Short mmCIF file of C-alpha atoms and ligand atoms in Angstrom, two decimals:
data_model
loop_
_atom_site.label_atom_id
_atom_site.label_comp_id
_atom_site.label_asym_id
_atom_site.label_seq_id
_atom_site.Cartn_x
_atom_site.Cartn_y
_atom_site.Cartn_z
CA MET A 1 112.96 -32.43 -25.80
CA ASN A 2 111.49 -35.03 -28.17
CA GLU A 3 107.90 -35.88 -29.08
CA THR A 4 107.45 -38.17 -26.12
CA THR A 5 108.45 -35.53 -23.56
CA PRO A 6 105.25 -34.50 -21.76
CA SER A 7 104.44 -30.80 -21.72
CA ARG A 8 106.10 -28.72 -19.02
CA LEU A 9 104.21 -28.32 -15.75
CA TYR A 10 104.99 -25.03 -14.04
CA LEU A 11 105.12 -24.22 -10.34
CA SER A 12 102.61 -21.36 -10.37
CA PRO A 13 101.78 -20.00 -13.83
CA PRO A 14 99.46 -17.04 -14.47
CA HIS A 15 95.77 -17.95 -14.73
CA MET A 16 93.71 -15.40 -16.64
CA SER A 17 89.97 -15.10 -16.17
CA GLY A 18 89.14 -14.03 -19.73
CA ARG A 19 87.80 -10.65 -18.60
CA GLU A 20 91.23 -8.98 -18.57
CA GLN A 21 90.97 -8.11 -22.25
CA ASP A 22 87.67 -6.28 -21.74
CA TYR A 23 89.33 -3.97 -19.23
CA LEU A 24 92.34 -3.53 -21.50
CA GLN A 25 90.01 -2.78 -24.41
CA GLU A 26 88.31 -0.10 -22.35
CA ALA A 27 91.66 1.50 -21.56
CA PHE A 28 92.67 1.42 -25.22
CA ALA A 29 89.30 2.79 -26.37
CA THR A 30 89.71 5.83 -24.11
CA ASN A 31 93.48 6.00 -24.82
CA TRP A 32 94.00 5.77 -21.07
CA ILE A 33 97.18 3.74 -21.33
CA ALA A 34 99.43 5.40 -18.78
CA PRO A 35 100.47 6.40 -16.29
CA LEU A 36 97.46 6.55 -13.98
CA GLY A 37 93.77 6.51 -14.77
CA PRO A 38 90.36 5.20 -13.78
CA HIS A 39 91.39 1.53 -13.57
CA VAL A 40 94.08 2.41 -11.01
CA ASP A 41 91.61 4.27 -8.78
CA ARG A 42 89.06 1.48 -9.04
CA PHE A 43 91.59 -1.30 -8.50
CA GLU A 44 92.73 0.45 -5.31
CA ARG A 45 89.15 0.86 -4.06
CA GLU A 46 88.12 -2.67 -5.01
CA LEU A 47 91.15 -4.27 -3.37
CA ALA A 48 90.76 -2.18 -0.18
CA GLY A 49 87.09 -3.18 -0.12
CA TYR A 50 87.92 -6.84 -0.62
CA VAL A 51 90.34 -7.02 2.31
CA GLY A 52 88.32 -4.55 4.40
CA ILE A 53 90.87 -1.81 5.01
CA GLY A 54 90.83 1.99 4.76
CA GLY A 55 92.76 2.42 1.54
CA ALA A 56 95.30 1.13 -0.97
CA ALA A 57 98.00 2.55 -3.26
CA ALA A 58 98.76 0.63 -6.47
CA VAL A 59 102.46 0.40 -7.30
CA SER A 60 104.84 -1.29 -9.71
CA SER A 61 105.78 -4.23 -7.44
CA GLY A 62 105.45 -5.73 -3.97
CA THR A 63 109.07 -4.76 -3.35
CA ALA A 64 108.23 -1.11 -4.13
CA ALA A 65 105.33 -1.30 -1.66
CA ILE A 66 107.66 -2.54 1.12
CA HIS A 67 110.14 0.21 0.25
CA LEU A 68 107.43 2.88 0.46
CA ALA A 69 106.19 1.49 3.80
CA LEU A 70 109.70 1.75 5.25
CA ARG A 71 110.03 5.32 3.92
CA LEU A 72 106.67 6.30 5.43
CA LEU A 73 107.86 5.02 8.80
CA GLY A 74 110.97 7.19 8.50
CA THR A 75 113.51 4.38 8.18
CA THR A 76 116.98 5.76 7.61
CA ARG A 77 120.73 5.11 7.94
CA GLY A 78 121.65 3.64 11.32
CA ASP A 79 118.18 2.18 11.98
CA THR A 80 117.51 -1.52 12.41
CA VAL A 81 114.47 -3.37 11.05
CA LEU A 82 113.44 -6.85 12.22
CA CYS A 83 112.39 -9.20 9.42
CA SER A 84 111.43 -12.86 8.97
CA SER A 85 114.43 -14.90 7.84
CA PHE A 86 112.41 -17.59 6.05
CA THR A 87 111.28 -15.56 2.99
CA PHE A 88 112.10 -14.30 -0.47
CA ILE A 89 114.86 -11.68 -0.47
CA ALA A 90 112.45 -8.96 -1.65
CA SER A 91 111.12 -8.78 1.95
CA ALA A 92 114.47 -7.45 3.19
CA ASN A 93 116.16 -5.68 0.28
CA PRO A 94 114.26 -2.39 0.83
CA ILE A 95 115.74 -2.22 4.36
CA VAL A 96 119.14 -2.00 2.72
CA TYR A 97 117.89 0.53 0.12
CA GLU A 98 117.29 2.91 3.03
CA GLY A 99 120.73 2.28 4.54
CA ALA A 100 119.22 0.50 7.55
CA GLU A 101 120.29 -2.85 8.96
CA PRO A 102 118.13 -5.98 8.98
CA VAL A 103 117.94 -8.30 11.99
CA PHE A 104 116.49 -11.69 11.04
CA ILE A 105 113.95 -13.66 13.07
CA ASP A 106 113.46 -17.43 12.80
CA SER A 107 110.19 -19.27 12.08
CA GLU A 108 108.20 -21.52 14.43
CA PRO A 109 106.70 -24.97 13.75
CA GLN A 110 102.95 -24.18 13.90
CA SER A 111 102.92 -21.57 11.14
CA TRP A 112 106.43 -21.79 9.61
CA ASN A 113 106.35 -17.99 9.94
CA MET A 114 107.93 -15.54 12.41
CA CYS A 115 108.50 -17.10 15.85
CA PRO A 116 106.90 -14.85 18.50
CA ASP A 117 109.39 -16.05 21.16
CA ALA A 118 112.41 -15.15 19.02
CA LEU A 119 110.76 -11.82 18.18
CA GLU A 120 110.26 -11.14 21.90
CA ARG A 121 113.93 -11.84 22.61
CA ALA A 122 114.99 -9.51 19.78
CA LEU A 123 112.71 -6.69 20.96
CA SER A 124 113.77 -7.05 24.57
CA ASP A 125 117.49 -6.99 23.64
CA ALA A 126 116.90 -3.96 21.42
CA GLU A 127 115.14 -2.10 24.22
CA ARG A 128 117.92 -2.89 26.66
CA GLU A 129 120.45 -1.50 24.17
CA GLY A 130 118.26 1.59 23.70
CA ARG A 131 117.94 0.81 20.01
CA LEU A 132 114.39 -0.28 19.22
CA PRO A 133 113.87 -1.21 15.56
CA LYS A 134 112.10 1.17 13.21
CA ALA A 135 109.73 -1.58 12.07
CA VAL A 136 109.05 -5.31 12.08
CA ILE A 137 108.46 -6.92 8.67
CA VAL A 138 106.30 -10.02 9.24
CA VAL A 139 105.95 -12.36 6.27
CA ASN A 140 103.01 -14.73 5.60
CA LEU A 141 104.65 -17.46 3.58
CA TYR A 142 102.98 -19.71 0.99
CA GLY A 143 99.62 -18.22 1.99
CA GLN A 144 99.79 -19.02 5.71
CA SER A 145 99.41 -16.12 8.15
CA ALA A 146 101.93 -15.61 10.93
CA ARG A 147 100.76 -15.78 14.58
CA MET A 148 99.28 -12.29 14.64
CA ASP A 149 97.53 -12.80 17.99
CA ARG A 150 100.98 -12.78 19.62
CA ILE A 151 103.05 -10.72 17.18
CA ILE A 152 100.81 -7.64 17.00
CA PRO A 153 100.36 -7.16 20.79
CA LEU A 154 104.10 -7.74 21.28
CA CYS A 155 105.01 -5.04 18.77
CA GLU A 156 102.41 -2.70 20.28
CA ARG A 157 103.91 -3.23 23.72
CA TYR A 158 107.28 -2.00 22.40
CA GLY A 159 105.68 0.67 20.21
CA VAL A 160 107.20 -0.74 17.01
CA PRO A 161 105.07 -0.59 13.82
CA VAL A 162 104.45 -3.73 11.77
CA ILE A 163 104.72 -4.03 8.00
CA GLU A 164 102.87 -7.15 6.91
CA ASP A 165 104.41 -8.77 3.82
CA ALA A 166 101.31 -10.50 2.45
CA ALA A 167 102.76 -10.85 -1.06
CA GLU A 168 101.89 -14.55 -0.99
CA SER A 169 98.78 -14.48 1.19
CA LEU A 170 96.19 -12.35 -0.61
CA GLY A 171 92.83 -14.04 -0.05
CA SER A 172 93.88 -15.74 3.19
CA THR A 173 92.34 -14.96 6.58
CA TYR A 174 93.47 -15.15 10.18
CA GLN A 175 90.75 -15.23 12.85
CA GLY A 176 88.32 -14.06 10.20
CA GLN A 177 90.38 -11.00 9.26
CA ALA A 178 92.05 -10.60 5.85
CA SER A 179 95.75 -11.39 5.74
CA GLY A 180 97.70 -8.18 5.08
CA THR A 181 95.50 -5.95 7.26
CA PHE A 182 97.08 -6.56 10.68
CA GLY A 183 99.99 -4.13 10.63
CA THR A 184 100.37 -0.38 10.21
CA PHE A 185 100.94 -1.20 6.55
CA GLY A 186 100.37 -4.33 4.49
CA ILE A 187 101.68 -5.16 1.05
CA TYR A 188 100.53 -7.48 -1.75
CA SER A 189 102.32 -8.57 -4.92
CA PHE A 190 100.84 -9.20 -8.37
CA ASN A 191 104.02 -10.70 -9.80
CA GLY A 192 103.50 -13.35 -12.48
CA ASN A 193 103.72 -16.31 -10.09
CA LYS A 194 101.39 -14.99 -7.35
CA ILE A 195 97.77 -16.11 -6.77
CA ILE A 196 96.53 -13.24 -8.96
CA THR A 197 98.78 -11.25 -11.27
CA THR A 198 98.99 -8.05 -13.27
CA SER A 199 102.16 -9.48 -14.92
CA GLY A 200 104.00 -7.28 -12.41
CA GLY A 201 102.67 -5.00 -9.70
CA GLY A 202 101.99 -4.48 -6.04
CA MET A 203 99.72 -2.77 -3.53
CA LEU A 204 100.36 -0.91 -0.30
CA VAL A 205 97.40 -0.95 2.11
CA GLY A 206 96.64 0.71 5.43
CA GLN A 207 94.07 2.60 7.50
CA ASP A 208 95.85 5.97 7.30
CA GLU A 209 94.66 7.57 4.05
CA GLN A 210 97.04 10.52 4.54
CA ALA A 211 100.01 8.14 4.69
CA LEU A 212 98.79 6.39 1.53
CA GLU A 213 98.49 9.76 -0.21
CA GLN A 214 102.11 10.42 0.81
CA ALA A 215 103.02 7.01 -0.68
CA ARG A 216 101.37 7.97 -3.99
CA PHE A 217 103.34 11.24 -3.90
CA LEU A 218 106.67 9.47 -3.27
CA ALA A 219 105.80 6.91 -5.96
CA THR A 220 105.46 9.66 -8.60
CA GLN A 221 108.90 11.27 -8.11
CA ALA A 222 107.76 13.36 -5.11
CA ARG A 223 106.68 16.24 -7.30
CA ASP A 224 105.67 19.31 -5.29
CA ALA A 225 102.46 21.23 -6.04
CA ALA A 226 104.02 23.87 -8.30
CA PRO A 227 103.39 24.84 -11.95
CA HIS A 228 106.98 23.86 -12.84
CA TYR A 229 108.81 20.65 -11.89
CA GLN A 230 109.86 21.15 -8.30
CA HIS A 231 111.07 18.52 -5.82
CA SER A 232 111.94 18.90 -2.15
CA GLN A 233 112.41 15.16 -1.52
CA VAL A 234 113.81 12.17 -3.33
CA GLY A 235 110.98 10.06 -4.77
CA TYR A 236 110.58 7.04 -7.01
CA ASN A 237 108.91 5.98 -10.24
CA TYR A 238 106.78 3.31 -8.57
CA ARG A 239 103.18 3.81 -9.74
CA MET A 240 101.14 1.12 -11.48
CA SER A 241 100.00 1.79 -15.06
CA ASN A 242 96.32 2.04 -15.95
CA LEU A 243 96.63 -0.98 -18.28
CA LEU A 244 97.97 -3.26 -15.57
CA ALA A 245 95.39 -2.05 -13.07
CA GLY A 246 92.72 -3.16 -15.58
CA VAL A 247 94.22 -6.64 -15.59
CA GLY A 248 94.30 -6.53 -11.79
CA ARG A 249 90.59 -5.70 -11.56
CA ALA A 250 89.67 -8.71 -13.70
CA GLN A 251 91.95 -10.92 -11.61
CA LEU A 252 90.59 -9.64 -8.29
CA ALA A 253 87.08 -10.54 -9.44
CA VAL A 254 88.09 -14.23 -9.54
CA LEU A 255 90.36 -14.28 -6.47
CA ASP A 256 87.90 -16.35 -4.39
CA GLU A 257 87.78 -18.97 -7.15
CA ARG A 258 91.58 -19.01 -7.31
CA VAL A 259 91.82 -19.58 -3.56
CA ALA A 260 89.28 -22.41 -3.77
CA ALA A 261 91.23 -23.99 -6.65
CA ARG A 262 94.59 -23.80 -4.83
CA ARG A 263 93.05 -25.28 -1.70
CA ALA A 264 91.61 -28.10 -3.81
CA VAL A 265 95.08 -28.70 -5.30
CA PHE A 266 96.46 -29.01 -1.77
CA GLU A 267 93.72 -31.45 -0.70
CA ARG A 268 94.32 -33.56 -3.80
CA TYR A 269 98.06 -33.80 -3.08
CA VAL A 270 97.25 -34.94 0.45
CA ARG A 271 95.08 -37.70 -1.04
CA LEU A 272 97.44 -38.65 -3.88
CA LEU A 273 100.51 -38.89 -1.64
CA ALA A 274 98.77 -40.56 1.30
CA GLY A 275 100.65 -43.54 2.69
CA LEU A 276 104.10 -42.46 1.52
CA PRO A 277 106.33 -42.61 4.61
CA GLY A 278 108.17 -39.51 5.79
CA ILE A 279 106.11 -36.94 3.83
CA SER A 280 104.39 -34.16 5.75
CA PHE A 281 102.57 -31.03 4.60
CA MET A 282 102.78 -27.39 5.63
CA PRO A 283 100.37 -27.01 8.55
CA GLU A 284 97.45 -24.59 8.67
CA LEU A 285 97.07 -22.59 11.88
CA PRO A 286 93.80 -23.21 13.69
CA ASP A 287 91.43 -20.29 13.19
CA SER A 288 93.10 -19.36 9.92
CA ARG A 289 92.42 -20.09 6.26
CA SER A 290 95.43 -20.19 3.97
CA ASN A 291 95.06 -19.49 0.25
CA ARG A 292 97.50 -22.45 -0.16
CA TRP A 293 99.39 -20.42 -2.76
CA LEU A 294 101.89 -23.27 -2.99
CA THR A 295 101.58 -26.80 -1.64
CA VAL A 296 104.75 -27.40 0.37
CA ILE A 297 105.89 -30.79 1.62
CA ARG A 298 108.71 -31.92 3.89
CA LEU A 299 110.63 -35.16 3.42
CA ASN A 300 112.12 -36.85 6.43
CA PRO A 301 114.83 -39.21 5.04
CA ALA A 302 114.86 -41.19 8.31
CA GLU A 303 111.28 -42.31 7.59
CA SER A 304 111.13 -42.11 3.80
CA GLY A 305 113.60 -44.92 3.10
CA GLY A 306 116.28 -42.33 2.41
CA VAL A 307 114.27 -40.29 -0.12
CA THR A 308 115.24 -36.62 0.17
CA ALA A 309 113.66 -33.41 -1.10
CA ALA A 310 116.57 -33.15 -3.54
CA ASP A 311 115.79 -36.64 -4.94
CA VAL A 312 112.16 -35.68 -5.55
CA LEU A 313 113.15 -32.33 -7.05
CA SER A 314 115.51 -33.99 -9.52
CA ALA A 315 113.00 -36.73 -10.50
CA LEU A 316 110.33 -34.08 -11.14
CA SER A 317 112.77 -32.03 -13.17
CA ASP A 318 113.60 -35.10 -15.31
CA ALA A 319 109.86 -35.49 -15.93
CA ASN A 320 109.64 -31.85 -17.11
CA ILE A 321 107.83 -30.76 -13.94
CA GLU A 322 108.88 -27.58 -12.17
CA ALA A 323 109.25 -27.86 -8.38
CA ARG A 324 111.36 -25.65 -6.10
CA PRO A 325 113.19 -25.89 -2.81
CA VAL A 326 111.61 -23.66 -0.13
CA TRP A 327 113.10 -20.17 0.34
CA LYS A 328 116.67 -20.21 1.53
CA PRO A 329 116.69 -18.34 4.88
CA LEU A 330 117.98 -14.79 4.52
CA HIS A 331 120.45 -15.09 7.40
CA LEU A 332 122.21 -17.77 5.29
CA GLN A 333 122.38 -15.61 2.14
CA PRO A 334 125.90 -14.48 1.20
CA VAL A 335 124.66 -10.90 0.75
CA PHE A 336 123.53 -10.86 4.41
CA ALA A 337 126.58 -12.61 5.89
CA GLY A 338 127.25 -11.45 9.44
CA THR A 339 123.72 -10.11 10.01
CA ALA A 340 122.18 -10.63 13.45
CA TYR A 341 119.75 -13.58 13.73
CA TYR A 342 117.39 -14.77 16.47
CA PRO A 343 116.67 -18.53 16.25
CA HIS A 344 113.47 -20.25 17.41
CA ALA A 345 115.22 -21.60 20.52
CA ALA A 346 118.76 -21.88 21.83
CA GLY A 347 120.54 -24.33 19.51
CA ARG A 348 117.53 -24.75 17.22
CA SER A 349 117.08 -22.83 13.97
CA PHE A 350 113.72 -24.03 12.65
CA CYS A 351 113.87 -22.41 9.20
CA GLU A 352 117.18 -24.17 8.54
CA GLU A 353 115.35 -27.47 9.15
CA LEU A 354 112.70 -26.41 6.63
CA PHE A 355 115.35 -25.42 4.11
CA ALA A 356 116.97 -28.83 4.46
CA ASP A 357 113.87 -30.89 3.70
CA GLY A 358 111.13 -28.64 2.24
CA LEU A 359 109.86 -28.72 -1.33
CA CYS A 360 107.26 -26.65 -3.22
CA LEU A 361 105.08 -28.63 -5.66
CA PRO A 362 103.37 -27.30 -8.79
CA SER A 363 100.25 -25.59 -7.47
CA GLY A 364 98.72 -23.50 -10.24
CA SER A 365 94.98 -22.84 -9.98
CA ALA A 366 94.47 -24.06 -13.56
CA MET A 367 96.24 -27.39 -13.04
CA SER A 368 94.11 -30.37 -14.02
CA GLU A 369 93.62 -33.52 -11.95
CA THR A 370 95.45 -35.49 -14.63
CA GLU A 371 98.45 -33.17 -14.35
CA GLN A 372 98.45 -33.52 -10.60
CA GLU A 373 98.32 -37.30 -10.92
CA ARG A 374 101.38 -37.04 -13.16
CA VAL A 375 103.27 -35.24 -10.36
CA ALA A 376 102.16 -37.78 -7.77
CA ALA A 377 103.16 -40.72 -10.00
CA VAL A 378 106.71 -39.36 -10.33
CA ILE A 379 106.98 -38.94 -6.55
CA ARG A 380 105.57 -42.43 -5.93
CA ALA A 381 108.13 -43.87 -8.38
CA VAL A 382 111.00 -42.28 -6.41
CA PHE A 383 109.74 -44.01 -3.27
CA ALA A 384 109.29 -47.32 -5.09
CA ARG A 385 112.88 -47.20 -6.41
CA ALA A 386 114.21 -46.39 -2.93
CA ALA A 387 112.29 -49.32 -1.45
CA GLN A 388 113.83 -51.69 -4.00
CA THR A 389 117.41 -50.63 -3.24
CA VAL A 390 117.01 -50.99 0.54
C1 PLP B 401 106.86 -12.00 -4.46
C2 PLP B 401 107.25 -11.58 -3.10
C3 PLP B 401 107.67 -10.27 -2.81
C4 PLP B 401 107.96 -9.25 -3.86
O1 PLP B 401 106.96 -8.94 -4.73
P1 PLP B 401 107.33 -8.39 -6.19
O2 PLP B 401 106.00 -7.94 -6.71
O3 PLP B 401 107.90 -9.53 -6.96
O4 PLP B 401 108.29 -7.27 -6.01
C5 PLP B 401 107.92 -9.93 -1.50
N1 PLP B 401 107.80 -10.82 -0.51
C6 PLP B 401 107.43 -12.09 -0.74
C7 PLP B 401 107.29 -13.03 0.41
C8 PLP B 401 107.17 -12.52 -2.04
O5 PLP B 401 106.85 -13.80 -2.27
#
């Protein structure tokens, strides 16, 4: 890097509100550093209130929340769990922690999330084989909700509980209802790159307060009510610290502003990239409102003069701008080789199409218009070069 290299633009950096330090100060002043404490209780209540659900349990990560949800549903060795294929690996790893087997489900074009038709085929096959899955993990990617009006009734028909992985969709709604509140359990992540962050953390939500109490118990090493240390089950060290919950409360207070900012970033990209051939944007389902956590584009080389997602990625990288390919589908991951997979339609795997031509653009809520223009200028230059060489 030399003096003329412009500063690095990140994909989705943390965006503090300024109030975090007040909450931290309060925790320090009362020496309530760890493990639990008043900020944890309040963060749980405030988040449950925000999304309009019975209760919440604050944990150390979104992955831990998924793991606890699977445990609460009794997932064990020999079970299968259906899961979206187009997602981050954290959605599926906890299935393997419990010795169960994932079965991956493709996406569909309207939402890019779990295809209800493929899900129906998987459930019907499983019923025929007398081996219904223990759960269905439905992921809401990049802020967009899956088609809950079809997925939830389908799972109810087969009596299979839903775990909603809303790690990326906190603040989004589907038919007026908060994303993450459609299943038996929902989970959120406060990892550093998410729409709000505690530097690292997660939340398990649901209507069943008794189940959430059991989650808190499992998350604190499953310690029995005895004067000495006694344990009748294997638990985890998964609880959130009081310090981080304080940061979370300050972040939650500005969540609506963060959603508005990310949506504005999306709208600006649509404007700045208008007219470039072969670029399309992630759709938004009618009757839903995505938090637009990341702006995701697709590049169709047949229309773009040969410009591919990889070309744009490498030009942005040369300009010190962080972009990322979309998630590589889990059924293509080496660690899940040989796992069962239900595509969108016979001979058509939609998430593989997305993986071939999708690209995530820098989308931080603190990004300035000038910074966004810098991204657009680099992309426009790639198209201009391609046009010259045709
Ligand atoms: C970030 C993320 C997770 C995991 O959350 P962590 O807090 O990082 O453990 C799970 N699923 C999806 C879709 C995510 O994006």
